[in-house]
Tab-separated table of C-alpha atoms in Angstrom:
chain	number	residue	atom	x	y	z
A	1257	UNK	CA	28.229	138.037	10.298
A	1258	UNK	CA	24.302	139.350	10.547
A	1259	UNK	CA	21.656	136.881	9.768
A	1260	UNK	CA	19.219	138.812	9.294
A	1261	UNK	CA	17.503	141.825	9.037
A	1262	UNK	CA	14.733	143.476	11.058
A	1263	UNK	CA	12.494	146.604	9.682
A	1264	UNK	CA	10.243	148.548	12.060
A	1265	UNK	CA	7.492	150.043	10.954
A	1266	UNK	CA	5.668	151.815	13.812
A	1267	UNK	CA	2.901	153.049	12.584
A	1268	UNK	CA	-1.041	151.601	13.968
A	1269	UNK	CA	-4.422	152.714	13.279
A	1270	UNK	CA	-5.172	151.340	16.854
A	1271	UNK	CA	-2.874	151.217	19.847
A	1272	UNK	CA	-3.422	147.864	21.817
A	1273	UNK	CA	-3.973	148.185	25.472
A	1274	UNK	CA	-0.905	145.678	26.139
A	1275	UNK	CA	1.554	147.381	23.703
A	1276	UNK	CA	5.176	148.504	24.118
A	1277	UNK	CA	6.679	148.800	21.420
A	1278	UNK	CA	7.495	151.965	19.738
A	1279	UNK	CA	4.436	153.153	17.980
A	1280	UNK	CA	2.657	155.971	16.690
A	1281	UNK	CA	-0.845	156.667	15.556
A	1282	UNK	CA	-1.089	156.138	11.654
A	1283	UNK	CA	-3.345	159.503	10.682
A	1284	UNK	CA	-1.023	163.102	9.863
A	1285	UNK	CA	2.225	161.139	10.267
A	1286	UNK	CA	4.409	161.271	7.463
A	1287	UNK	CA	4.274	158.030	6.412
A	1288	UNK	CA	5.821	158.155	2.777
A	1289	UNK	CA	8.831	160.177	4.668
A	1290	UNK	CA	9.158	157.814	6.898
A	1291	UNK	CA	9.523	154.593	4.240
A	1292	UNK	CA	11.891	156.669	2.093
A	1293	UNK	CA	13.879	157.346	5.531
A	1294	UNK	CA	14.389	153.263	5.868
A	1295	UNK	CA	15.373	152.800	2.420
A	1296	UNK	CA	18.453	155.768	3.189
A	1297	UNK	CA	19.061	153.771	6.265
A	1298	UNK	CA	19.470	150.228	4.588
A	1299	UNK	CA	22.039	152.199	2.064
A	1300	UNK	CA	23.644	153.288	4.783
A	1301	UNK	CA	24.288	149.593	6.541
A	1302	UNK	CA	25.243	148.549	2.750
A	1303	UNK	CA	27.190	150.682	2.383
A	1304	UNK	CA	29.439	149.894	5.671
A	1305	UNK	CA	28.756	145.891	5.723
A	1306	UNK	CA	28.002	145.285	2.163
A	1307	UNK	CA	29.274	141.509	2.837
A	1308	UNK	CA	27.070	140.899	5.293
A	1309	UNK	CA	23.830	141.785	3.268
A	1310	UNK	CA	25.232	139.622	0.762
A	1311	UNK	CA	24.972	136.653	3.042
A	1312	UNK	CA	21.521	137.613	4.631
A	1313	UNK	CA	19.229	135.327	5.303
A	1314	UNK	CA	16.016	136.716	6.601
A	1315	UNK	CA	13.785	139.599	6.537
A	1316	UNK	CA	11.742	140.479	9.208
A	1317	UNK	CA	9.249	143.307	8.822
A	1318	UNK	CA	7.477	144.305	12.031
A	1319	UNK	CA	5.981	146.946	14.477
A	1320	UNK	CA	3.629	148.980	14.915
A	1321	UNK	CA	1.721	147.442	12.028
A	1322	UNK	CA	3.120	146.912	9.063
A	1323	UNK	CA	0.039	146.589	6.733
A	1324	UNK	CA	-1.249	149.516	8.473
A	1325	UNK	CA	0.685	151.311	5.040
A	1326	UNK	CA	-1.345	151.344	1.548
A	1327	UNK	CA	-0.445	148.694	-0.567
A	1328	UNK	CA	1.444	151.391	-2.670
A	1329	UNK	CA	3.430	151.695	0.774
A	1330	UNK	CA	3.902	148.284	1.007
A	1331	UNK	CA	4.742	147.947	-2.683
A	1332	UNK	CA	7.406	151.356	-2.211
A	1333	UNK	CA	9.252	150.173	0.932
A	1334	UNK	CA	9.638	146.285	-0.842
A	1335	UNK	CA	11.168	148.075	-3.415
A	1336	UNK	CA	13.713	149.594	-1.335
A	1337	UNK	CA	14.360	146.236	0.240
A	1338	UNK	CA	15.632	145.186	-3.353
A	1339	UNK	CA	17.488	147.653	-3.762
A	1340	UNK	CA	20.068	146.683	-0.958
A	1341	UNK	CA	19.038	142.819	-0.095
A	1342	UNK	CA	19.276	140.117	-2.310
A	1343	UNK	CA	15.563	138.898	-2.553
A	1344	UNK	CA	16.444	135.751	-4.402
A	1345	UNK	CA	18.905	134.231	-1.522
A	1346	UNK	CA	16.287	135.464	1.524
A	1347	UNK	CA	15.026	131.982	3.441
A	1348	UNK	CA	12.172	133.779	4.821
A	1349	UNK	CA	10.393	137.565	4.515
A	1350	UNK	CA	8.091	137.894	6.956
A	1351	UNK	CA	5.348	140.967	7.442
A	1352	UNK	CA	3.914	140.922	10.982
A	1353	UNK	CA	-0.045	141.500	9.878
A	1354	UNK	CA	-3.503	142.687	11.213
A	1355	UNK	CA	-6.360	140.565	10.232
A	1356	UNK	CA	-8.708	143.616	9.751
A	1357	UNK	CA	-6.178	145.363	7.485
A	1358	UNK	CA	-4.770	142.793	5.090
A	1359	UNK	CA	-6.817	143.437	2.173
A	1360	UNK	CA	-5.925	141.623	-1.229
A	1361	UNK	CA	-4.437	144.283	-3.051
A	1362	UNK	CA	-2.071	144.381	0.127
A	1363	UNK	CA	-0.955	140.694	0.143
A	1364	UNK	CA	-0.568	140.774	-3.533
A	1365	UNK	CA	2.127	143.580	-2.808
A	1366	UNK	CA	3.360	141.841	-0.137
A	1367	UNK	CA	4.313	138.408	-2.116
A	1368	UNK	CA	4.658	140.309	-5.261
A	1369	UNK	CA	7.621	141.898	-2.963
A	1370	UNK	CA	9.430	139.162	-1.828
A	1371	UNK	CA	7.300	138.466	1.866
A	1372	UNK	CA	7.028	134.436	1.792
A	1373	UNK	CA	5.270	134.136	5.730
A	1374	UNK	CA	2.725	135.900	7.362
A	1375	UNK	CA	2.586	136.568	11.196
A	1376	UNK	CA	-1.189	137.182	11.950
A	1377	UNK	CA	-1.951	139.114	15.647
A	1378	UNK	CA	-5.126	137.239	16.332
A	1379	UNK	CA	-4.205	137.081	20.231
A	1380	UNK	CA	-7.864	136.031	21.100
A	1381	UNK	CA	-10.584	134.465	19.294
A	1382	UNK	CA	-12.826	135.745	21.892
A	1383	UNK	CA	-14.814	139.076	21.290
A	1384	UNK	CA	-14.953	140.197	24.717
A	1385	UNK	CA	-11.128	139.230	25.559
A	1386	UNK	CA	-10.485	141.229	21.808
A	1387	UNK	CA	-12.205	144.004	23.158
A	1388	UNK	CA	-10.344	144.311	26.092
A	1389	UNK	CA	-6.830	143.918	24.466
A	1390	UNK	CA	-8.222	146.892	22.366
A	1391	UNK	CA	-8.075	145.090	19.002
A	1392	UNK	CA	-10.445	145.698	16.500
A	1393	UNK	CA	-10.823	142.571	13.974
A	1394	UNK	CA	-13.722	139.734	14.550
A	1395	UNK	CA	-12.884	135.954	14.021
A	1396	UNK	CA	-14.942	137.057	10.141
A	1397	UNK	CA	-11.766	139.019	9.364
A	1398	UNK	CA	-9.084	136.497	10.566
A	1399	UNK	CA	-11.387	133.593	8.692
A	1400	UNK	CA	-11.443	135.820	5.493
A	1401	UNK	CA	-7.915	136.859	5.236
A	1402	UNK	CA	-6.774	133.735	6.266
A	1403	UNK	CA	-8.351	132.395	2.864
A	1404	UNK	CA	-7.307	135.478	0.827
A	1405	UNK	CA	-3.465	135.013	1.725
A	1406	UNK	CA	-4.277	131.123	0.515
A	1407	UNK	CA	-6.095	132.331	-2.259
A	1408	UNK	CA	-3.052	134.963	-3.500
A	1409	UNK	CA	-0.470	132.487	-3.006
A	1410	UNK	CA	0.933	132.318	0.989
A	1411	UNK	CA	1.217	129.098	2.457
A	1412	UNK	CA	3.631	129.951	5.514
A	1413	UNK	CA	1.205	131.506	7.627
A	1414	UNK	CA	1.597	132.034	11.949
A	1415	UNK	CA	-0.937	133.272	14.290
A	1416	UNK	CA	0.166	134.883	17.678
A	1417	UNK	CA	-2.035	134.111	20.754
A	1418	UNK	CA	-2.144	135.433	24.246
A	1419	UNK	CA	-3.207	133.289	27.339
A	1420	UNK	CA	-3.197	134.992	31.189
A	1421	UNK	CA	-5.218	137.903	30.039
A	1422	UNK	CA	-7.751	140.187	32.147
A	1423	UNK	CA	-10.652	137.748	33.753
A	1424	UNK	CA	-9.872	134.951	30.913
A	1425	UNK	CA	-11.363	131.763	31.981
A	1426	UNK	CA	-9.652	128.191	31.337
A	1427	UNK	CA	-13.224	127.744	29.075
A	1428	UNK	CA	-12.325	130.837	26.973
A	1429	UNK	CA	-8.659	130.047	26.419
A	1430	UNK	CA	-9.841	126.205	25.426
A	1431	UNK	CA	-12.017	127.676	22.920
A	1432	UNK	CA	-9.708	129.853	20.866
A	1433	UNK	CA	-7.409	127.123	21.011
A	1434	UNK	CA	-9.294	124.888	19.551
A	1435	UNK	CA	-10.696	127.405	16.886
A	1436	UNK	CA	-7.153	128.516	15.766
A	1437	UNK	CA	-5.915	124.856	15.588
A	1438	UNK	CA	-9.255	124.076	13.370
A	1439	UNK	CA	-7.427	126.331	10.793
A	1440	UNK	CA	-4.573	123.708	10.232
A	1441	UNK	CA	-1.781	126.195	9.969
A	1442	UNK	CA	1.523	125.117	9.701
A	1443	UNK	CA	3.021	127.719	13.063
A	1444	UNK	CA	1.499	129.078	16.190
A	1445	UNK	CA	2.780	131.294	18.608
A	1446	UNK	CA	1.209	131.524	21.942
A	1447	UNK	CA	2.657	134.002	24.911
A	1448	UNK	CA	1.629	135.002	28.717
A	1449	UNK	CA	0.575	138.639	29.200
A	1450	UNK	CA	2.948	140.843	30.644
A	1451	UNK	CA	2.321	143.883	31.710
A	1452	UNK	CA	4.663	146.294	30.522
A	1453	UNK	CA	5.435	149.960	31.664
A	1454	UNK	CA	3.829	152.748	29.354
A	1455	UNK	CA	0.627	150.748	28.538
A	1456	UNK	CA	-2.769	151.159	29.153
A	1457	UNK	CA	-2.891	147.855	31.023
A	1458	UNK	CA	-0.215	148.957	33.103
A	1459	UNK	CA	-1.955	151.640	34.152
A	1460	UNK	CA	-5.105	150.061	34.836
A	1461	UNK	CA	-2.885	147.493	36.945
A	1462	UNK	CA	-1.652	149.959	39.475
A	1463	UNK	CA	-4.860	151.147	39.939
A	1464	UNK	CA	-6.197	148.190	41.006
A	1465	UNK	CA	-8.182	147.481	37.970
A	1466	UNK	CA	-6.708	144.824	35.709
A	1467	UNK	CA	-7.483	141.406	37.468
A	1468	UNK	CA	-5.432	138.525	36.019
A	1469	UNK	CA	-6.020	135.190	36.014
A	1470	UNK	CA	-3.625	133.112	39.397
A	1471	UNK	CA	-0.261	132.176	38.806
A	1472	UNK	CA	-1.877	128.560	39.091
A	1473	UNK	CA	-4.447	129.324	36.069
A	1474	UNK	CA	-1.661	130.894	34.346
A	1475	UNK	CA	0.271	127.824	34.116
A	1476	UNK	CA	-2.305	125.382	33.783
A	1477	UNK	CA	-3.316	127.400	30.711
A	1478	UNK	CA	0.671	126.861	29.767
A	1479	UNK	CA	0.181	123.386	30.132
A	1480	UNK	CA	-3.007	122.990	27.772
A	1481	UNK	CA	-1.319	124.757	25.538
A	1482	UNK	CA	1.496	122.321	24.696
A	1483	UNK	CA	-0.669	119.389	25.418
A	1484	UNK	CA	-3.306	120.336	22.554
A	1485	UNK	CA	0.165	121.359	20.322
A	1486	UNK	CA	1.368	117.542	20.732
A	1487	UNK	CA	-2.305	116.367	19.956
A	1488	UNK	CA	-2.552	118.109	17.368
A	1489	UNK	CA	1.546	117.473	16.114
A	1490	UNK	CA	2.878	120.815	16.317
A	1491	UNK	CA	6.259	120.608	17.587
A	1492	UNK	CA	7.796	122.955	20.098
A	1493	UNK	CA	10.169	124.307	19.501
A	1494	UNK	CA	10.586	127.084	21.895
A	1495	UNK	CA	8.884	127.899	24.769
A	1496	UNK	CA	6.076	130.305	23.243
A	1497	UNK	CA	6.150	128.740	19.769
A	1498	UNK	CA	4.651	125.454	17.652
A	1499	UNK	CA	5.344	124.831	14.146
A	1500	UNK	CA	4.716	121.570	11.460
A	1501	UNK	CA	8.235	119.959	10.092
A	1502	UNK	CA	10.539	122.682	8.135
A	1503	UNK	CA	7.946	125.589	9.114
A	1504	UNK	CA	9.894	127.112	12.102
A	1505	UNK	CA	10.617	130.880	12.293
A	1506	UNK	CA	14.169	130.954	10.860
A	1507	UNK	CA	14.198	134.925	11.606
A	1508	UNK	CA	13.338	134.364	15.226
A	1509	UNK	CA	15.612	131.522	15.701
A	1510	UNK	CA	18.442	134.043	15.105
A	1511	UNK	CA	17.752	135.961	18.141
A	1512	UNK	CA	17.360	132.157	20.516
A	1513	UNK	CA	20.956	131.437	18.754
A	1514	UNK	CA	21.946	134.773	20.220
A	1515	UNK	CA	23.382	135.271	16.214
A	1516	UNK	CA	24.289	138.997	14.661
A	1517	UNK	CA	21.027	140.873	12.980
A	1518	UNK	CA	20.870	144.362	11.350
A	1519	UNK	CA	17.642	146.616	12.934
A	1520	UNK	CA	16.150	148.987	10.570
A	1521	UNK	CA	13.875	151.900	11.493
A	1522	UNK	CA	12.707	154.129	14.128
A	1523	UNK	CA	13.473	152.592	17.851
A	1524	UNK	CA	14.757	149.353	16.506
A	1525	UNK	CA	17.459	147.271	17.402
A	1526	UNK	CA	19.778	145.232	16.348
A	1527	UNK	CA	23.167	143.284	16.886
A	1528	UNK	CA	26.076	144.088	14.305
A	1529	UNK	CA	30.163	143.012	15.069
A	1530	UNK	CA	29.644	142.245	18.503
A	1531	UNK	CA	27.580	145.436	19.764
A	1532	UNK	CA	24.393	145.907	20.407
A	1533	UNK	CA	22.647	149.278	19.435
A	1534	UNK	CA	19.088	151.102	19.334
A	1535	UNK	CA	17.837	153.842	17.026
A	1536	UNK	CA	16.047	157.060	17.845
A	1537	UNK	CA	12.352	156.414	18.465
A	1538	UNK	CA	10.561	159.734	17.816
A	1539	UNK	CA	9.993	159.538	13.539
A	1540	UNK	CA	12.065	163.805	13.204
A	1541	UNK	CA	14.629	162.558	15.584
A	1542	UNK	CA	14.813	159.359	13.409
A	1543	UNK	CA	14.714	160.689	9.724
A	1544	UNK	CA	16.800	163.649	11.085
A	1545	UNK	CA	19.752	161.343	12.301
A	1546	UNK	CA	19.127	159.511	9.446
A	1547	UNK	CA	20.057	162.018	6.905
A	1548	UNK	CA	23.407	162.793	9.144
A	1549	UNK	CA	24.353	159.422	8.572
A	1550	UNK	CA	23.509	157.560	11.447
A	1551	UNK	CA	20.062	156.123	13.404
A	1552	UNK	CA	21.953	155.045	16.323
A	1553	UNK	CA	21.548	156.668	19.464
A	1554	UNK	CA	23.046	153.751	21.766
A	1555	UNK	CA	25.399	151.055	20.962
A	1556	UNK	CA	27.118	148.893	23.699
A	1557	UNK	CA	30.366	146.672	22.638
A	1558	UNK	CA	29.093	143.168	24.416
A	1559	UNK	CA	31.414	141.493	26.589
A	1560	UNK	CA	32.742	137.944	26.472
A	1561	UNK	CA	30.544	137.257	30.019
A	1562	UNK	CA	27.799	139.114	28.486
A	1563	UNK	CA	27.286	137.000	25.390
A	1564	UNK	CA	28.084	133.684	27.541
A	1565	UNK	CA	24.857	134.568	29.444
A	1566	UNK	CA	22.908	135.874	26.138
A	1567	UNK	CA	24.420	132.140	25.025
A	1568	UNK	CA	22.188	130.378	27.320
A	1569	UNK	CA	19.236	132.245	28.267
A	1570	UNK	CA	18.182	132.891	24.784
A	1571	UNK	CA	19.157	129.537	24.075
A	1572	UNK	CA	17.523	127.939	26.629
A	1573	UNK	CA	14.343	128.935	25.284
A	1574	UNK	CA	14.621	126.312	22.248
A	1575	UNK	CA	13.385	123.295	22.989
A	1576	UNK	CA	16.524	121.700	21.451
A	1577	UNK	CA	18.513	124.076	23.884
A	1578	UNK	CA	22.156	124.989	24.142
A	1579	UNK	CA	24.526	123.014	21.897
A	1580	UNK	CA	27.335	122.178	24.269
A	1581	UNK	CA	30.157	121.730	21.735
A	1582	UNK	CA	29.148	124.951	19.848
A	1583	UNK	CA	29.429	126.942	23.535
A	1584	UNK	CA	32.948	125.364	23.933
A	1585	UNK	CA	34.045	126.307	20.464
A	1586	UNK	CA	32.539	130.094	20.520
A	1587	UNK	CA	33.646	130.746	24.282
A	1588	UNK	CA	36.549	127.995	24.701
A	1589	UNK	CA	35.216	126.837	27.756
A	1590	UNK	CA	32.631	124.290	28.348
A	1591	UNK	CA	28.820	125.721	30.094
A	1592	UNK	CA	30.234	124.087	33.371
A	1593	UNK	CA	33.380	126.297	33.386
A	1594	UNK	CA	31.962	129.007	32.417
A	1595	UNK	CA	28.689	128.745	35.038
A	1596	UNK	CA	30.529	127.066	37.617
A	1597	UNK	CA	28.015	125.672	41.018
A	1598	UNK	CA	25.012	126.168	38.035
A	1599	UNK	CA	24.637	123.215	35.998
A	1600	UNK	CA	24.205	120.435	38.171
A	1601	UNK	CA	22.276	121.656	41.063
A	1602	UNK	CA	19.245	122.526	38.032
A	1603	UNK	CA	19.890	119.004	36.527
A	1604	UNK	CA	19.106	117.713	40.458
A	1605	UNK	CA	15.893	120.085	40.757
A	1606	UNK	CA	14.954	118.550	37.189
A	1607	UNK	CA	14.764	121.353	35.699
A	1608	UNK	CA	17.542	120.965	33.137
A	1609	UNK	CA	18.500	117.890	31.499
A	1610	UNK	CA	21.239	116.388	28.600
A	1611	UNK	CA	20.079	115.065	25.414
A	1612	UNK	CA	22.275	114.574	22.483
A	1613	UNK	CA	25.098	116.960	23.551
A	1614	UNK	CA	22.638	119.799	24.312
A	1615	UNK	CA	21.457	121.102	27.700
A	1616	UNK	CA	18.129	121.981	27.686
A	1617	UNK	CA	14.709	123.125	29.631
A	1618	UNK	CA	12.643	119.951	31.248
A	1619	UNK	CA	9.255	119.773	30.494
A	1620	UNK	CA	8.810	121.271	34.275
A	1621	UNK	CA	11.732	124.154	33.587
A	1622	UNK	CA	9.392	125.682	31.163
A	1623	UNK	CA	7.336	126.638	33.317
A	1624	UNK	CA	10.080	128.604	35.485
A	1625	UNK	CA	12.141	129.532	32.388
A	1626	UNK	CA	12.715	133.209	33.493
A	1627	UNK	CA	13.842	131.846	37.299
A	1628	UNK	CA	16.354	129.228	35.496
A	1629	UNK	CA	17.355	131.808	32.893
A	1630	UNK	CA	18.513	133.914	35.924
A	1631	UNK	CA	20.774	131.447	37.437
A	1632	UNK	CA	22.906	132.274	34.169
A	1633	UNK	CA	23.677	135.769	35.101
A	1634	UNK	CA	27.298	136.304	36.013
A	1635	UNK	CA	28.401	138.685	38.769
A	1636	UNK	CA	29.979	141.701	36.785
């Protein structure tokens, strides 16, 4: 049964220079077509699971940008949401946000709509490091709508941060560290730069021209990170991400469970009665498949080994890790079984450990997750 629900909006009125995600530039795109296109689609997932929208839990609306749209945008594609989800039984509705573009009149629609968290892309609180990642707020703007979201009734607020970028100095990463935890809010997320195919970054990396900080800096940044999170009691409770008591990000959470979620809109995904499928990505070839009945343009059935591995390197990520009894009961083997020659060499390394019936990352296997994560990958 889906969890949860994931709209893409992925529309920007500035690309980012580390940006992969399916996106388009906001001007002469047809914006209102485009909202009334996810509405059809929602009806159409009602329609064919209306049990599972029944039991939803969260709402997740990301991008692109989502408060790139007018607040009459915002206010329209809420709207929509009622229509088909019911608002009153969602845990969480969260709106992925700019600082520079969440005006009032735009976070009134947004909580007058049903959004209850905010996820802020601050990345840097450094102007030069902003510059480079190609954003266009100032610390004013994430100060000032900070206070406005306060002011208009949010109190579940998360800001995303970005360590290992271009020539960023141990000083500079200190600094916005320190600023964002000044601003006492209840969930941080902070993640490593990758550099991703089809980005300007990319392209400045193969030409020589994006110098990154050492795989040594990189993790000592990693590890000032979660030391000033304990200082400052933020608990984490996944690798990238902090939170205060009861203020974790339910939505996300479904993915590190490796749970079912419905994905709405142009080039999302999502994970629906055991396959996993993408929509089109260009906006015609989206609303066009749309109005034919179906967004998909690849789904793949996932196989028993296939969600055994999802199982534990999504799961692996939590803190808390992979419930060992819950494995046994979904798979009906235990991890051991399953992984066979895995387990116990990693516990040996110390880079896994046991704790209350879960197996989970050491404090040193965070810092390799991706080359534990790996070990989990069955031969097909």
């Amino acid at each position: 049964m889906a969890r949860g629900i994931y709209i893409h909006i992925p529309f920007c009125h500035q690309i980012c220079n580390y940006c992969d995600f399916n996106k388009f530039y906001f001007a002469n795109q047809p914006v209102d077509d485009y909202i009334e296109a996810v509405g059809q689609e929602l009806h159409i997932w009602h329609q064919r699971s209306p049990e599972s929208f029944a039991q939803v839990e969260t709402i997740f609306l990301g991008g692109g940008t989502p408060t790139a749209l007018s607040a009459q945008q915002l206010s329209r594609l809420l709207s929509l949401i009622q229509q088909y989800v019911p608002i009153q039984q969602i845990k969480e509705f969260t709106s992925e946000a700019n600082p520079d573009e969440l005006t009032e009149d735009k976070l009134i629609a947004l909580i007058e709509g049903g959004v209850n968290r905010l996820s802020m892309g601050v990345q840097s609180f450094d102007l030069t490091l902003l510059h480079r990642l190609g954003r266009t707020h100032n610390n004013g703007d994430v100060f000032h709508t900070i206070d406005t979201a306060k002011k208009v009734g949010f109190t579940n607020i998360s800001i995303d941060l970005m360590y290992g970028l271009p020539d960023q100095t141990m000083a500079q990463w200190q600094q916005s560290l320190q600023t964002a935890l000044d601003l006492q809010l209840p969930h941080y997320s902070a993640y490593s730069l990758l550099v991703e195919p089809k980005t300007i970054f990319y392209i400045e990396y193969n030409k020589g021209r994006l110098p990154l900080p050492t795989p040594e800096l990189e993790a000592q940044m990693y590890r000032i990170l979660m030391q000033e999170m304990d200082k400052h009691q933020m608990h984490q409770y996944e690798i990238s991400n902090f939170a205060k008591a009861n203020h974790q990000s339910l939505h996300n959470t479904i993915y590190w469970d490796n749970d079912e979620y419905f994905g709405i809109g142009a080039g999302a995904h999502g994970y629906v009665n055991g396959i996993r499928y993408s929509n089109h990505g260009p906006l015609k070839k989206y609303m066009e498949a749309v109005q034919e009945g179906d967004a998909r343009i690849h789904e793949h059935i996932v196989s028993m080994s296939e969600c055994m591995e999802e199982q534990m390197f999504l799961g692996l990520r939590k803190t808390a890790g992979v419930n060992e009894q819950q494995f046994y009961e979904r798979f009906n083997q235990s991890i051991e079984t399953a992984f066979p020659k895995v387990v116990t060499p990693l516990i040996e390394q110390g880079l896994l450990e046991r704790q209350a019936s879960h197996l989970r990352l050491t404090k040193q296997g965070r810092f390799v997750g991706n080359t534990v994560f790996s070990q989990f990958l069955l031969e097909q």
